[in-house]
PDB file of C-alpha atoms in Angstrom:
ATOM      1  CA  GLN S   1      -4.112  -6.217  -2.155  1.00  0.00           C
ATOM      2  CA  VAL S   2      -0.447  -6.595  -3.017  1.00  0.00           C
ATOM      3  CA  GLN S   3       1.267  -8.408  -0.192  1.00  0.00           C
ATOM      4  CA  LEU S   4       4.540 -10.090   0.713  1.00  0.00           C
ATOM      5  CA  VAL S   5       4.689 -12.227   3.850  1.00  0.00           C
ATOM      6  CA  GLU S   6       8.026 -13.499   5.094  1.00  0.00           C
ATOM      7  CA  SER S   7       8.465 -16.467   7.411  1.00  0.00           C
ATOM      8  CA  GLY S   8      11.019 -19.004   8.604  1.00  0.00           C
ATOM      9  CA  GLY S   9      13.225 -16.877  10.816  1.00  0.00           C
ATOM     10  CA  GLY S  10      14.395 -17.862  14.257  1.00  0.00           C
ATOM     11  CA  LEU S  11      17.350 -18.426  16.561  1.00  0.00           C
ATOM     12  CA  VAL S  12      20.162 -20.532  15.148  1.00  0.00           C
ATOM     13  CA  LYS S  13      23.689 -21.296  16.294  1.00  0.00           C
ATOM     14  CA  PRO S  14      26.729 -20.110  14.308  1.00  0.00           C
ATOM     15  CA  GLY S  15      27.367 -22.541  11.483  1.00  0.00           C
ATOM     16  CA  GLY S  16      23.723 -23.548  11.364  1.00  0.00           C
ATOM     17  CA  SER S  17      21.165 -23.332   8.566  1.00  0.00           C
ATOM     18  CA  LEU S  18      17.765 -21.773   8.056  1.00  0.00           C
ATOM     19  CA  ARG S  19      15.326 -21.538   5.144  1.00  0.00           C
ATOM     20  CA  LEU S  20      13.282 -18.388   4.711  1.00  0.00           C
ATOM     21  CA  SER S  21      10.077 -18.228   2.704  1.00  0.00           C
ATOM     22  CA  CYS S  22       8.123 -15.354   1.194  1.00  0.00           C
ATOM     23  CA  ALA S  23       4.501 -15.734   0.108  1.00  0.00           C
ATOM     24  CA  ALA S  24       3.358 -13.269  -2.535  1.00  0.00           C
ATOM     25  CA  SER S  25      -0.229 -12.334  -3.302  1.00  0.00           C
ATOM     26  CA  GLY S  26      -2.210  -9.673  -5.116  1.00  0.00           C
ATOM     27  CA  PHE S  27       0.045  -9.496  -8.175  1.00  0.00           C
ATOM     28  CA  THR S  28       1.444 -11.731 -10.918  1.00  0.00           C
ATOM     29  CA  PHE S  29       4.464 -13.076  -9.066  1.00  0.00           C
ATOM     30  CA  SER S  30       6.023 -14.658 -12.149  1.00  0.00           C
ATOM     31  CA  ASP S  31       6.286 -11.245 -13.842  1.00  0.00           C
ATOM     32  CA  TYR S  32       8.681  -9.808 -11.269  1.00  0.00           C
ATOM     33  CA  TYR S  33      12.342 -10.107 -10.416  1.00  0.00           C
ATOM     34  CA  MET S  34      12.515 -10.728  -6.670  1.00  0.00           C
ATOM     35  CA  SER S  35      15.131  -9.931  -4.050  1.00  0.00           C
ATOM     36  CA  TRP S  36      15.943 -10.463  -0.400  1.00  0.00           C
ATOM     37  CA  ILE S  37      16.860  -7.388   1.618  1.00  0.00           C
ATOM     38  CA  ARG S  38      18.067  -7.428   5.222  1.00  0.00           C
ATOM     39  CA  GLN S  39      18.499  -5.001   8.062  1.00  0.00           C
ATOM     40  CA  ALA S  40      20.845  -5.726  10.950  1.00  0.00           C
ATOM     41  CA  PRO S  41      19.852  -4.289  14.342  1.00  0.00           C
ATOM     42  CA  GLY S  42      20.356  -0.532  14.346  1.00  0.00           C
ATOM     43  CA  LYS S  43      21.728  -0.571  10.797  1.00  0.00           C
ATOM     44  CA  GLY S  44      20.508   0.362   7.322  1.00  0.00           C
ATOM     45  CA  LEU S  45      18.980  -1.688   4.560  1.00  0.00           C
ATOM     46  CA  GLU S  46      21.238  -4.105   2.665  1.00  0.00           C
ATOM     47  CA  TRP S  47      20.509  -5.988  -0.536  1.00  0.00           C
ATOM     48  CA  VAL S  48      21.246  -9.723  -0.200  1.00  0.00           C
ATOM     49  CA  SER S  49      20.252 -11.485  -3.426  1.00  0.00           C
ATOM     50  CA  TYR S  50      18.054 -11.325  -6.525  1.00  0.00           C
ATOM     51  CA  ILE S  51      16.465 -13.859  -8.836  1.00  0.00           C
ATOM     52  CA  SER S  52      15.000 -13.266 -12.290  1.00  0.00           C
ATOM     53  CA  THR S  53      11.460 -14.162 -13.285  1.00  0.00           C
ATOM     54  CA  SER S  54      12.397 -17.624 -14.537  1.00  0.00           C
ATOM     55  CA  GLY S  55      15.209 -18.186 -12.055  1.00  0.00           C
ATOM     56  CA  SER S  56      17.810 -18.246 -14.794  1.00  0.00           C
ATOM     57  CA  SER S  57      19.635 -15.162 -13.518  1.00  0.00           C
ATOM     58  CA  ILE S  58      20.768 -14.917  -9.894  1.00  0.00           C
ATOM     59  CA  ASP S  59      23.273 -12.840  -7.951  1.00  0.00           C
ATOM     60  CA  TYR S  60      24.361 -12.393  -4.345  1.00  0.00           C
ATOM     61  CA  ALA S  61      26.036  -9.783  -2.197  1.00  0.00           C
ATOM     62  CA  ASP S  62      29.668 -10.662  -1.564  1.00  0.00           C
ATOM     63  CA  SER S  63      28.903 -11.034   2.143  1.00  0.00           C
ATOM     64  CA  VAL S  64      26.654 -14.078   1.524  1.00  0.00           C
ATOM     65  CA  LYS S  65      28.035 -15.535  -1.709  1.00  0.00           C
ATOM     66  CA  GLY S  66      28.698 -19.247  -1.401  1.00  0.00           C
ATOM     67  CA  ARG S  67      26.562 -19.571   1.742  1.00  0.00           C
ATOM     68  CA  PHE S  68      23.066 -18.432   0.697  1.00  0.00           C
ATOM     69  CA  THR S  69      20.904 -19.775  -2.147  1.00  0.00           C
ATOM     70  CA  ILE S  70      17.884 -17.958  -3.546  1.00  0.00           C
ATOM     71  CA  SER S  71      15.103 -19.789  -5.371  1.00  0.00           C
ATOM     72  CA  ARG S  72      11.487 -19.338  -6.381  1.00  0.00           C
ATOM     73  CA  ASP S  73       8.423 -21.398  -7.202  1.00  0.00           C
ATOM     74  CA  ASN S  74       6.176 -19.422  -9.544  1.00  0.00           C
ATOM     75  CA  ALA S  75       3.420 -22.034  -9.284  1.00  0.00           C
ATOM     76  CA  LYS S  76       3.285 -21.416  -5.537  1.00  0.00           C
ATOM     77  CA  ASN S  77       3.917 -17.649  -5.727  1.00  0.00           C
ATOM     78  CA  SER S  78       6.802 -18.152  -3.349  1.00  0.00           C
ATOM     79  CA  LEU S  79      10.370 -16.985  -2.901  1.00  0.00           C
ATOM     80  CA  TYR S  80      12.956 -18.751  -0.757  1.00  0.00           C
ATOM     81  CA  LEU S  81      16.357 -18.138   0.791  1.00  0.00           C
ATOM     82  CA  GLN S  82      18.406 -21.091   1.970  1.00  0.00           C
ATOM     83  CA  MET S  83      20.988 -19.818   4.434  1.00  0.00           C
ATOM     84  CA  ASN S  84      23.896 -22.076   5.392  1.00  0.00           C
ATOM     85  CA  SER S  85      27.036 -21.558   7.476  1.00  0.00           C
ATOM     86  CA  LEU S  86      25.327 -18.740   9.320  1.00  0.00           C
ATOM     87  CA  ARG S  87      27.425 -16.164  11.146  1.00  0.00           C
ATOM     88  CA  ALA S  88      26.668 -13.676  13.889  1.00  0.00           C
ATOM     89  CA  GLU S  89      26.808 -10.888  11.315  1.00  0.00           C
ATOM     90  CA  ASP S  90      23.880 -12.461   9.447  1.00  0.00           C
ATOM     91  CA  THR S  91      21.634 -11.492  12.355  1.00  0.00           C
ATOM     92  CA  ALA S  92      18.989  -9.240  10.821  1.00  0.00           C
ATOM     93  CA  VAL S  93      15.388  -8.822   9.815  1.00  0.00           C
ATOM     94  CA  TYR S  94      15.010 -10.272   6.316  1.00  0.00           C
ATOM     95  CA  TYR S  95      12.512  -8.824   3.849  1.00  0.00           C
ATOM     96  CA  CYS S  96      11.527 -10.024   0.409  1.00  0.00           C
ATOM     97  CA  ALA S  97      11.078  -7.411  -2.270  1.00  0.00           C
ATOM     98  CA  ARG S  98       9.899  -7.150  -5.853  1.00  0.00           C
ATOM     99  CA  ARG S  99      11.517  -4.986  -8.505  1.00  0.00           C
ATOM    100  CA  GLY S 100       9.207  -2.471 -10.073  1.00  0.00           C
ATOM    101  CA  GLY S 101       6.243  -0.410  -9.011  1.00  0.00           C
ATOM    102  CA  ILE S 102       5.430   0.166  -5.381  1.00  0.00           C
ATOM    103  CA  GLN S 103       7.439  -2.040  -3.052  1.00  0.00           C
ATOM    104  CA  PRO S 104       4.915  -3.718  -0.704  1.00  0.00           C
ATOM    105  CA  TRP S 105       7.087  -4.168   2.376  1.00  0.00           C
ATOM    106  CA  GLY S 106       6.100  -7.028   4.668  1.00  0.00           C
ATOM    107  CA  GLN S 107       6.931  -7.215   8.358  1.00  0.00           C
ATOM    108  CA  GLY S 108      10.033  -9.260   7.653  1.00  0.00           C
ATOM    109  CA  THR S 109      11.336 -12.279   9.525  1.00  0.00           C
ATOM    110  CA  LEU S 110      13.990 -12.036  12.218  1.00  0.00           C
ATOM    111  CA  VAL S 111      17.053 -14.236  12.000  1.00  0.00           C
ATOM    112  CA  THR S 112      19.239 -14.360  15.105  1.00  0.00           C
ATOM    113  CA  VAL S 113      22.566 -16.171  14.933  1.00  0.00           C
ATOM    114  CA  SER S 114      23.921 -16.707  18.405  1.00  0.00           C
ATOM    115  CA  SER S 115      25.346 -19.464  20.564  1.00  0.00           C
TER     116      SER S 115
ATOM    117  CA  ASN I   1      28.969  -0.261  -8.779  1.00  0.00           C
ATOM    118  CA  PHE I   2      27.832   3.080  -7.464  1.00  0.00           C
ATOM    119  CA  VAL I   3      27.081   4.448  -4.006  1.00  0.00           C
ATOM    120  CA  LEU I   4      24.115   6.540  -2.868  1.00  0.00           C
ATOM    121  CA  THR I   5      25.077   9.125  -0.246  1.00  0.00           C
ATOM    122  CA  GLN I   6      22.556  10.685   2.121  1.00  0.00           C
ATOM    123  CA  PRO I   7      23.067  13.082   5.023  1.00  0.00           C
ATOM    124  CA  HIS I   8      23.186  11.180   8.291  1.00  0.00           C
ATOM    125  CA  SER I   9      20.569  13.385   9.933  1.00  0.00           C
ATOM    126  CA  VAL I  10      18.394  16.433   9.400  1.00  0.00           C
ATOM    127  CA  SER I  11      16.114  18.315  11.742  1.00  0.00           C
ATOM    128  CA  GLU I  12      13.396  20.869  11.264  1.00  0.00           C
ATOM    129  CA  SER I  13      10.436  22.335  13.081  1.00  0.00           C
ATOM    130  CA  PRO I  14       6.804  21.328  12.641  1.00  0.00           C
ATOM    131  CA  GLY I  15       5.123  23.099   9.756  1.00  0.00           C
ATOM    132  CA  LYS I  16       8.401  23.733   7.944  1.00  0.00           C
ATOM    133  CA  THR I  17       9.788  22.087   4.798  1.00  0.00           C
ATOM    134  CA  VAL I  18      12.774  19.751   4.712  1.00  0.00           C
ATOM    135  CA  THR I  19      14.651  18.248   1.776  1.00  0.00           C
ATOM    136  CA  ILE I  20      16.735  15.078   2.017  1.00  0.00           C
ATOM    137  CA  SER I  21      19.311  14.561  -0.715  1.00  0.00           C
ATOM    138  CA  CYS I  22      20.615  11.324  -2.225  1.00  0.00           C
ATOM    139  CA  THR I  23      23.698  11.686  -4.419  1.00  0.00           C
ATOM    140  CA  ARG I  24      24.790   8.981  -6.858  1.00  0.00           C
ATOM    141  CA  SER I  25      28.563   8.509  -7.022  1.00  0.00           C
ATOM    142  CA  SER I  26      28.883   7.392 -10.646  1.00  0.00           C
ATOM    143  CA  GLY I  27      26.615   6.972 -13.606  1.00  0.00           C
ATOM    144  CA  SER I  28      23.610   9.165 -14.182  1.00  0.00           C
ATOM    145  CA  ILE I  29      20.902   9.453 -11.527  1.00  0.00           C
ATOM    146  CA  ALA I  30      18.441   9.354 -14.400  1.00  0.00           C
ATOM    147  CA  ASN I  31      19.607   5.900 -15.531  1.00  0.00           C
ATOM    148  CA  ASN I  32      17.489   4.050 -12.963  1.00  0.00           C
ATOM    149  CA  TYR I  33      14.418   4.931 -10.952  1.00  0.00           C
ATOM    150  CA  VAL I  34      14.866   6.162  -7.388  1.00  0.00           C
ATOM    151  CA  GLN I  35      12.593   5.091  -4.545  1.00  0.00           C
ATOM    152  CA  TRP I  36      12.260   6.543  -1.039  1.00  0.00           C
ATOM    153  CA  TYR I  37      11.299   4.527   2.016  1.00  0.00           C
ATOM    154  CA  GLN I  38      10.182   5.717   5.424  1.00  0.00           C
ATOM    155  CA  GLN I  39      10.928   3.630   8.487  1.00  0.00           C
ATOM    156  CA  ARG I  40       9.576   4.531  11.887  1.00  0.00           C
ATOM    157  CA  PRO I  41      11.246   3.024  14.960  1.00  0.00           C
ATOM    158  CA  GLY I  42      10.345  -0.623  15.436  1.00  0.00           C
ATOM    159  CA  SER I  43       8.449  -0.851  12.149  1.00  0.00           C
ATOM    160  CA  ALA I  44       9.080  -2.168   8.677  1.00  0.00           C
ATOM    161  CA  PRO I  45       9.863   0.325   5.914  1.00  0.00           C
ATOM    162  CA  THR I  46       7.052   1.773   3.826  1.00  0.00           C
ATOM    163  CA  THR I  47       7.271   3.281   0.348  1.00  0.00           C
ATOM    164  CA  VAL I  48       6.657   7.017   0.205  1.00  0.00           C
ATOM    165  CA  ILE I  49       8.004   7.703  -3.331  1.00  0.00           C
ATOM    166  CA  TYR I  50       8.594   5.297  -6.219  1.00  0.00           C
ATOM    167  CA  GLU I  51       9.879   5.781  -9.766  1.00  0.00           C
ATOM    168  CA  ASP I  52      11.555   9.113  -8.904  1.00  0.00           C
ATOM    169  CA  ASN I  53       8.439  11.125  -8.159  1.00  0.00           C
ATOM    170  CA  GLN I  54       5.375   8.890  -7.893  1.00  0.00           C
ATOM    171  CA  ARG I  55       3.439   8.808  -4.665  1.00  0.00           C
ATOM    172  CA  PRO I  56       1.544   5.680  -3.571  1.00  0.00           C
ATOM    173  CA  SER I  57      -2.077   6.172  -2.668  1.00  0.00           C
ATOM    174  CA  GLY I  58      -2.373   6.971   0.987  1.00  0.00           C
ATOM    175  CA  VAL I  59       0.884   8.921   1.123  1.00  0.00           C
ATOM    176  CA  PRO I  60       0.122  12.607   1.754  1.00  0.00           C
ATOM    177  CA  ASP I  61       0.923  15.060  -1.025  1.00  0.00           C
ATOM    178  CA  ARG I  62       3.248  16.755   1.458  1.00  0.00           C
ATOM    179  CA  PHE I  63       5.779  14.178   0.241  1.00  0.00           C
ATOM    180  CA  SER I  64       7.394  14.732  -3.151  1.00  0.00           C
ATOM    181  CA  GLY I  65      10.372  13.335  -5.014  1.00  0.00           C
ATOM    182  CA  SER I  66      12.580  14.696  -7.752  1.00  0.00           C
ATOM    183  CA  ILE I  67      15.857  14.095  -9.521  1.00  0.00           C
ATOM    184  CA  ASP I  68      18.465  16.654 -10.613  1.00  0.00           C
ATOM    185  CA  SER I  69      20.881  15.590 -13.318  1.00  0.00           C
ATOM    186  CA  SER I  70      23.141  18.589 -12.739  1.00  0.00           C
ATOM    187  CA  SER I  71      23.957  17.455  -9.196  1.00  0.00           C
ATOM    188  CA  ASN I  72      23.376  13.785 -10.022  1.00  0.00           C
ATOM    189  CA  SER I  73      21.098  13.501  -7.065  1.00  0.00           C
ATOM    190  CA  ALA I  74      17.571  12.692  -6.007  1.00  0.00           C
ATOM    191  CA  SER I  75      15.646  14.570  -3.360  1.00  0.00           C
ATOM    192  CA  LEU I  76      12.769  13.862  -1.024  1.00  0.00           C
ATOM    193  CA  THR I  77      10.918  16.971   0.085  1.00  0.00           C
ATOM    194  CA  ILE I  78       8.457  16.940   2.952  1.00  0.00           C
ATOM    195  CA  SER I  79       6.413  20.084   3.448  1.00  0.00           C
ATOM    196  CA  GLY I  80       4.211  21.053   6.378  1.00  0.00           C
ATOM    197  CA  LEU I  81       6.237  18.812   8.669  1.00  0.00           C
ATOM    198  CA  LYS I  82       4.380  16.861  11.323  1.00  0.00           C
ATOM    199  CA  THR I  83       5.807  15.094  14.345  1.00  0.00           C
ATOM    200  CA  GLU I  84       4.632  11.796  12.798  1.00  0.00           C
ATOM    201  CA  ASP I  85       7.110  12.356   9.938  1.00  0.00           C
ATOM    202  CA  GLU I  86       9.973  11.738  12.367  1.00  0.00           C
ATOM    203  CA  ALA I  87      11.611   8.585  10.990  1.00  0.00           C
ATOM    204  CA  ASP I  88      14.535   7.199   9.044  1.00  0.00           C
ATOM    205  CA  TYR I  89      14.381   7.734   5.290  1.00  0.00           C
ATOM    206  CA  TYR I  90      16.247   5.618   2.746  1.00  0.00           C
ATOM    207  CA  CYS I  91      16.761   6.273  -0.932  1.00  0.00           C
ATOM    208  CA  GLN I  92      17.196   3.281  -3.242  1.00  0.00           C
ATOM    209  CA  SER I  93      18.027   2.706  -6.885  1.00  0.00           C
ATOM    210  CA  TYR I  94      19.252  -0.135  -9.069  1.00  0.00           C
ATOM    211  CA  ASP I  95      22.597  -1.147 -10.487  1.00  0.00           C
ATOM    212  CA  SER I  96      21.374  -3.556 -13.154  1.00  0.00           C
ATOM    213  CA  SER I  97      19.345  -6.007 -11.033  1.00  0.00           C
ATOM    214  CA  ILE I  98      21.096  -5.187  -7.749  1.00  0.00           C
ATOM    215  CA  TRP I  99      19.355  -2.932  -5.251  1.00  0.00           C
ATOM    216  CA  VAL I 100      21.513  -0.049  -3.997  1.00  0.00           C
ATOM    217  CA  PHE I 101      20.473   1.747  -0.808  1.00  0.00           C
ATOM    218  CA  GLY I 102      21.578   5.020   0.658  1.00  0.00           C
ATOM    219  CA  GLY I 103      22.797   4.875   4.231  1.00  0.00           C
ATOM    220  CA  GLY I 104      19.629   6.463   5.566  1.00  0.00           C
ATOM    221  CA  THR I 105      18.762   9.865   7.001  1.00  0.00           C
ATOM    222  CA  LYS I 106      17.294  10.328  10.448  1.00  0.00           C
ATOM    223  CA  LEU I 107      14.673  13.076  10.334  1.00  0.00           C
ATOM    224  CA  THR I 108      13.970  14.784  13.631  1.00  0.00           C
ATOM    225  CA  VAL I 109      10.932  17.032  13.870  1.00  0.00           C
ATOM    226  CA  LEU I 110      11.326  19.275  16.880  1.00  0.00           C
TER     227      LEU I 110
END
């Protein structure tokens, strides 16, 4: 079945780095634009970044621009988010998402930025 | 960029029908598909409506979606409310390739 599985979260100090991964299965990953979505504790859903099918088109929310880098490996059916210069306000559950059709939400991966 | 505005909370009794609105601030609601997500406490979101009015298999037909160009809004209607429908509901659309979310509506079934 269609599935997205996020991993790589954890506890990191302010200013630190983390790399999130998302493994896709059950669909043709290379056919879909992909995004990262996050949800801070007790807050709503927030779009973070998107990447086109080939990786040639990318954009970021202003809140992460210059600090986060999205990438993908279509051969490995995987999406990534490199997060640098992390701040307390980046604390959230991070989900990967595909554009189009039914969004197969995974369980997300929790990123906690705290000293 | 546009904003999607939802009521902060709604409440209704079991067995009744409730409608949650999602109003687009600029540009036509019909320009891009609208999705609706349900999120129960402590759980990841799940998709209850996609592409304005399509229901994934496994989602009861008590859930329906629609768009109204005259009010530039989308709506999620849940009929025959059950206590298990108590959750947060988010509408979502696209601004080019950017995902735009509504602020979420807390549905209380009491």
